[in-house]
Amino acid sequence: MAVATIATPAVLAAPETDVRRRSAGLTQIVLGVVALFAFGLGSRTAHGASTTFGLTLISKQGTKVPDWVFPARPVIVALALVCVLIGAARLAVQLPRGWRLAGTSVVLFCFTFAFMAWSAADPKGGERLIIPSLLNSMVVAAVPLVLGALGGVVGERSGVVNVAIEGQLLFGGFMTALVGSTTHNLFIGVIAGTLAGALMGLLLAVLAIRYLIEQVVLGVVLNLLALGVTGFLYKSLMQTNQSSYNSVSQFDSFRIPGLASIWVVGPVLFDQPLIIYVTVFLVVLVHLGLFRTRWGLRTRAVGEHPAAADTVGVKVLRLRYRNVMLGGAFAGLGGAWLVGNVGNFTEAMTNGKGFIALAAVIFGRWSPFGALAAAGLFGFTAALADQTSSLQLPIPSDLLSTLPYVATLFAVAGLIGRVRAPAADGKPYIKG
Amino acid sequence: MRLELRGITKTFGSVAANSAIDLTVEPGEIHCLLGENGAGKSTLMNILYGLLSPDSGEIVVDGEVREFTSPGDAIRAGIGMVHQHFMLVPVFTVAENLVLGHEESRGGVLGWLDRRKARQDVVEVSARYGLPVDPDALVEDLPVGVQQRVEIIKALMRDAQVLILDEPTAVLTPQETEELFTVMRGLKAAGKSVVFITHKLREVRAVADRITVIRRGKVVGQADPKTGVRELASLMVGRDVRLVVEKEPREPGAVALSVRGLSVRDDRGQLAVDDVSFDLHAGEVLGIAGVQGNGQTELVEAITGLRPAQGSAELSGRQLIGASPRTVLRMGVGHIPEDRQHDGLVPDFSIAENLALDEADRAPFGNMLMLDLDAIAKNGADRLAEFDIRAESAQTPAAALSGGNQQKVVVARALQRDPALLVASQPTRGVDVGAMEFIHKRIIEQRDAGKPVLIVSTELDEITALSDRIAVMYRGKIVDIVPSDTSNEELGLLMAGGGAEDAAADEAAPVSDAVPVSDAVPSAAEPTETAETAEPAAAEPADTVPAPRAAESPVAEAEAEPVRDATPEEAPAEESSETADE
Ligand SMILES: Nc1ncnc2c1ncn2[C@@H]1O[C@H](COP(=O)(O)OP(=O)(O)OP(=O)(O)O)[C@@H](O)[C@H]1O
Ligand SMILES: [Mg+2]
């Protein structure tokens, strides 16, 4: 019957379809060719230009590492050729999955490196790209994405789609600023922000689970609500009285002795505010929770087949409420980070980060570590756009700052291939 | 534990699924619930299990009125249930599915899972009950028969005082059914009780202590387990059921479907159908017999365009292999898929829409642009009446139908278009005796109209009753094509690979848990009647049954009526069919 075409076609299980192989191989070759002509043979790298990568993070204490200088053109051309070769190999032969993944990663690395080398190339040798600052701003950008995505993961794993991450970040940030300022205590502010996120989560849960409102639409509406409410309060309360309602201290760095002295990456990873460590800890915790504990087993069961979970005595709705609130709390913490990082709240300061976090949920295949990796990647592209904006690139910086979004599109559309959301994701559970 | 249901009433819209049902389950009894499709059996059991709340009525446990608002309450009260439609998480392993809900954890508040212990428990319980499962297999990779086994173990693991089994045997092999019966008798001996729902009347006669018959939401009576199948059937359906498939011998016409050198790979890329060739003539029913997992599913999927394949299958000269399912449909192929829930229905669509689904873009249901809603509605109403689909109206969503009625919708859609080729997999899975009679009649009508029909069934009796010729599949090959009067013994041998030693060497191994060959063969030790040869049940082969059945043989002997003419499911030729299923 016609319906039967809905059944999973057997082809999906096959090694790799020709179409997919060809498009992957061609994309890689195209990346190589772009790298070759735009970066390697372009005017920026002419006249024996050399690239300078700074390796010392100026803002933090630590040993000074000398700059890394290398001739731009030969290196970029070599990287570009690697991309082309890998793409050609992909086109020519059926590669096992592991090789395909490795190939894709190498191509992405080479292309990115070629771009960085190109952007810092200068015949006079004056321009430089400071790698540790790049990494640092990547970490800073990634934290709210990771926390937001983590919130998405716990909600969606139990079957509730959370499009309201953006709103939860925003509201969390707002409350952090408000409470942190009035109590003159950033820590209390962070707690308040986290609770505010959980409160948003509760609102989402009640409307989605109890009143069965379509979850994507609901999420969008909640985002608009958060934007409106915080915008209004910001204008009417904070803007006129910044010092008493919108000024918190910034997070202090917490230096881990020993580790923080590691070459180049030490100061970036181990001399950071506490929340960053907490974030990584939460990722590990949620991962273990999801896959090793009773809570996780039940959460995943409820997200995949709520009726089955119900028939073995799992309280489906209660678990969903809890998880969505927990997810909101994570996102609220992410919002707190945004505020504590700069010391105050600004209107609509999340600027789409919640949506990028949502993409990280999918890109990371609904797993905490996947979300961490995806958020790291998005954070990196954002950082790259940010750090190269001072280098006078021929690409307008506005365009460059769309990089994370383009990366998101590619990631969600192509690179990850077939992903399977939790089967009951977004579907309310209604008992007869 | 003594369980009492008093005046249970439940209505869905205008359908009274249960009206004032009283039912008592005594400790230590096996209580069978019989009733036609949509009678309200599953609804009643779901109420008892706390999944549905009744409009009125009460549940009394050991004299005390209880209210179950969720399955958790019922579980705590000592009730376990195996559901008609699987309640397993497909992406979980068997062990994860089995521990879900009563996870033993050692981490206290943290709830750390003890996976090793979970796995051990599963192995231990499955060994104790003789229901082997691999604790680490992903449920979605398992054949339905094994999933059913997992469901049963899941219910058994909780040590329920009352165990509800809602059509657990529909997809079990005869050996597994027998093992389940042994388990049920064991529970009974331990003073626990079992509520057992099935449409296979011979099973009822084998295990029931008491039988309650439900029709249209009301209890219509109790029956003695010694009651003959015919009587049971008419009690259930409310009229006499012709349990015989009336089929006159027919001269087949020209070759209609010609399959040559067909090879198909399964989802794991293994050769499931290996160089198969056969001809199907106009006006002929060809039955494909074989233990489940020997390539039947893939063969059907290849012919219907659902799975890529090598080789050729020509329907009146037109190639089916490589064509899209849509093209195959346009060539006039009607398909009854084996898994109605997965491949047959869009659950949220109405019955009428589901019936029009495959031809929604052509007359009479519409054209390339528009649907003709009136025509779709009218067709829905007509089919509802014709196939006796029990539903409020044709606008009812398919998901609200009882299992057997969903099956009728799928069958009706395949037959309504008067297909040039009918491919039917498990056409009567889960339907009651009345509906089975009707579906069988329609299939034979199709043949008599000169159409070719391909039937795949795990019920050997269904195959022998309907087919003109029987092709036996074993490990992806057709080991032989035999006339329909071939003895079940011979068929059993063929299905176990007899005469196909070379095929046995093939690496295209069927599903690992196929019935052991040694089990399949001896149970076929029955004389050679096909189901339509009306003859007393003299040959009730009590001696071929495993030990527990022997105890039932007096009952069987008391049965003097000419049950030999029964349709497959309840023919006392039980042992013969046991060769067939899985
Ligand atoms: N959720 C629902 N919504 C509407 N109607 C329903 C629903 N569930 C069941 N029904 C109706 O209630 C009646 C009884 O259904 P039930 O599933 O109990 O039948 P059954 O006896 O188990 O039949 P079968 O042997 O086919 O499984 C049917 O007419 C069915 O259409
Ligand atoms: Mg039922």
mmCIF file with all atom_site columns, C-alpha atoms in Angstrom, chain B residues 263-274 298 307 506-511:
data_model
loop_
_atom_site.group_PDB
_atom_site.id
_atom_site.type_symbol
_atom_site.label_atom_id
_atom_site.label_alt_id
_atom_site.label_comp_id
_atom_site.label_asym_id
_atom_site.label_entity_id
_atom_site.label_seq_id
_atom_site.pdbx_PDB_ins_code
_atom_site.Cartn_x
_atom_site.Cartn_y
_atom_site.Cartn_z
_atom_site.occupancy
_atom_site.B_iso_or_equiv
_atom_site.pdbx_formal_charge
_atom_site.auth_seq_id
_atom_site.auth_comp_id
_atom_site.auth_asym_id
_atom_site.auth_atom_id
_atom_site.pdbx_PDB_model_num
ATOM 1  C CA . SER B 1 263 ? 17.852 -11.970 -4.186 1.00 0.00 ? 263 SER B CA 1
ATOM 2  C CA . VAL B 1 264 ? 17.112 -9.540  -1.386 1.00 0.00 ? 264 VAL B CA 1
ATOM 3  C CA . ARG B 1 265 ? 19.201 -8.266  1.493  1.00 0.00 ? 265 ARG B CA 1
ATOM 4  C CA . ASP B 1 266 ? 17.804 -7.549  4.923  1.00 0.00 ? 266 ASP B CA 1
ATOM 5  C CA . ASP B 1 267 ? 18.406 -4.441  7.026  1.00 0.00 ? 267 ASP B CA 1
ATOM 6  C CA . ARG B 1 268 ? 21.718 -5.770  8.204  1.00 0.00 ? 268 ARG B CA 1
ATOM 7  C CA . GLY B 1 269 ? 22.844 -6.298  4.638  1.00 0.00 ? 269 GLY B CA 1
ATOM 8  C CA . GLN B 1 270 ? 22.645 -10.062 4.815  1.00 0.00 ? 270 GLN B CA 1
ATOM 9  C CA . LEU B 1 271 ? 21.174 -12.122 2.041  1.00 0.00 ? 271 LEU B CA 1
ATOM 10 C CA . ALA B 1 272 ? 17.643 -12.819 3.231  1.00 0.00 ? 272 ALA B CA 1
ATOM 11 C CA . VAL B 1 273 ? 16.218 -14.058 -0.068 1.00 0.00 ? 273 VAL B CA 1
ATOM 12 C CA . ASP B 1 274 ? 18.698 -16.050 -2.073 1.00 0.00 ? 274 ASP B CA 1
ATOM 13 C CA . GLU B 1 298 ? 11.955 -9.514  2.537  1.00 0.00 ? 298 GLU B CA 1
ATOM 14 C CA . ARG B 1 307 ? 12.982 -3.007  -0.676 1.00 0.00 ? 307 ARG B CA 1
ATOM 15 C CA . ASP B 1 506 ? 24.519 -20.699 3.323  1.00 0.00 ? 506 ASP B CA 1
ATOM 16 C CA . GLU B 1 507 ? 25.729 -17.847 5.456  1.00 0.00 ? 507 GLU B CA 1
ATOM 17 C CA . ALA B 1 508 ? 22.371 -16.152 5.136  1.00 0.00 ? 508 ALA B CA 1
ATOM 18 C CA . ALA B 1 509 ? 21.365 -17.438 8.521  1.00 0.00 ? 509 ALA B CA 1
ATOM 19 C CA . PRO B 1 510 ? 17.825 -16.653 9.542  1.00 0.00 ? 510 PRO B CA 1
ATOM 20 C CA . VAL B 1 511 ? 17.027 -14.952 12.783 1.00 0.00 ? 511 VAL B CA 1
#
